[in-house]
Tab-separated table of C-alpha atoms in Angstrom:
chain	number	residue	atom	x	y	z
A	1	UNK	CA	-16.798	31.238	69.777
A	2	UNK	CA	-19.974	29.637	68.509
A	3	UNK	CA	-22.118	27.385	70.670
A	4	UNK	CA	-22.826	23.893	69.401
A	5	UNK	CA	-25.288	21.351	70.783
A	6	UNK	CA	-23.760	18.723	73.025
A	7	UNK	CA	-23.255	15.353	71.386
A	8	UNK	CA	-25.074	13.685	74.272
A	9	UNK	CA	-27.421	15.003	76.965
A	10	UNK	CA	-25.566	16.901	79.658
A	11	UNK	CA	-28.264	16.141	82.231
A	12	UNK	CA	-28.074	12.371	81.748
A	13	UNK	CA	-31.593	12.418	80.279
A	14	UNK	CA	-30.609	9.827	77.714
A	15	UNK	CA	-28.449	7.816	80.081
A	16	UNK	CA	-29.222	4.687	82.009
A	17	UNK	CA	-32.141	4.769	84.379
A	18	UNK	CA	-31.385	5.273	88.018
A	19	UNK	CA	-33.555	3.998	90.858
A	20	UNK	CA	-35.580	6.897	92.193
A	21	UNK	CA	-35.074	7.624	95.865
A	22	UNK	CA	-37.304	9.721	98.045
A	23	UNK	CA	-35.547	12.073	100.382
A	24	UNK	CA	-36.817	12.334	103.934
A	25	UNK	CA	-39.054	15.305	104.644
A	26	UNK	CA	-37.306	18.430	105.839
A	27	UNK	CA	-37.915	22.066	106.466
A	28	UNK	CA	-35.558	24.942	105.844
A	29	UNK	CA	-35.855	27.948	108.133
A	30	UNK	CA	-35.148	31.162	106.210
A	31	UNK	CA	-36.128	34.467	107.807
A	32	UNK	CA	-38.407	36.560	105.595
A	33	UNK	CA	-35.994	39.509	105.810
A	34	UNK	CA	-33.320	37.367	104.128
A	35	UNK	CA	-35.725	36.471	101.316
A	36	UNK	CA	-36.428	40.186	100.775
A	37	UNK	CA	-32.662	40.871	100.693
A	38	UNK	CA	-32.282	38.117	98.107
A	39	UNK	CA	-35.078	39.669	96.030
A	40	UNK	CA	-33.368	43.067	96.119
A	41	UNK	CA	-30.018	41.512	95.174
A	42	UNK	CA	-31.631	39.724	92.228
A	43	UNK	CA	-33.283	42.945	91.052
A	44	UNK	CA	-29.967	44.778	91.297
A	45	UNK	CA	-28.140	42.045	89.401
A	46	UNK	CA	-30.778	42.123	86.649
A	47	UNK	CA	-30.322	45.884	86.344
A	48	UNK	CA	-26.533	45.522	86.173
A	49	UNK	CA	-26.857	42.784	83.548
A	50	UNK	CA	-29.152	44.983	81.432
A	51	UNK	CA	-26.621	47.832	81.564
A	52	UNK	CA	-23.812	45.493	80.538
A	53	UNK	CA	-25.866	43.917	77.745
A	54	UNK	CA	-26.498	47.357	76.207
A	55	UNK	CA	-22.737	47.821	75.784
A	56	UNK	CA	-22.207	44.426	74.155
A	57	UNK	CA	-23.046	43.531	70.591
A	58	UNK	CA	-25.422	40.769	69.588
A	59	UNK	CA	-26.560	39.818	73.063
A	60	UNK	CA	-29.912	38.385	73.962
A	61	UNK	CA	-32.097	40.496	76.242
A	62	UNK	CA	-31.456	39.809	79.894
A	63	UNK	CA	-35.022	40.395	80.950
A	64	UNK	CA	-36.572	42.321	83.756
A	65	UNK	CA	-36.312	41.866	87.469
A	66	UNK	CA	-38.935	39.118	87.252
A	67	UNK	CA	-36.937	36.703	89.405
A	68	UNK	CA	-36.490	39.349	92.103
A	69	UNK	CA	-40.183	40.238	91.964
A	70	UNK	CA	-41.158	36.572	92.206
A	71	UNK	CA	-38.839	36.084	95.179
A	72	UNK	CA	-40.406	39.077	96.947
A	73	UNK	CA	-43.862	37.645	96.198
A	74	UNK	CA	-42.813	34.430	97.956
A	75	UNK	CA	-41.790	36.422	101.040
A	76	UNK	CA	-45.107	38.311	100.926
A	77	UNK	CA	-47.036	35.042	100.774
A	78	UNK	CA	-45.086	33.702	103.762
A	79	UNK	CA	-46.047	36.770	105.767
A	80	UNK	CA	-49.716	36.382	104.785
A	81	UNK	CA	-49.631	32.696	105.702
A	82	UNK	CA	-47.988	33.450	109.049
A	83	UNK	CA	-50.634	36.100	109.728
A	84	UNK	CA	-53.435	33.688	108.869
A	85	UNK	CA	-51.989	30.966	111.071
A	86	UNK	CA	-51.571	33.325	114.014
A	87	UNK	CA	-55.129	34.705	113.910
A	88	UNK	CA	-57.086	33.824	117.043
A	89	UNK	CA	-59.370	30.841	116.503
A	90	UNK	CA	-62.769	31.859	115.150
A	91	UNK	CA	-61.666	35.313	114.014
A	92	UNK	CA	-61.664	36.035	110.286
A	93	UNK	CA	-58.467	37.179	108.641
A	94	UNK	CA	-58.479	40.372	106.547
A	95	UNK	CA	-57.286	38.498	103.469
């Protein structure tokens, strides 16, 4: 089955304009350990996809575990930020 371009934008980019609304501010509490688990799951899925792609003909490369690595980097930055925020006032952080 060949892929053909959609006859009209699927994201409504060419559709009528809609009034922009601003959502109220919010925060989402996700423990860092869960973000690391997500990163590991993404890395594993990328590895599985690479193995499957090798067995198929004419497939585009899946890519590396870049999404998993990026997710882990987010968790690392959260830990660094938490450490910086919890430093006693007037004491330099080892950053």
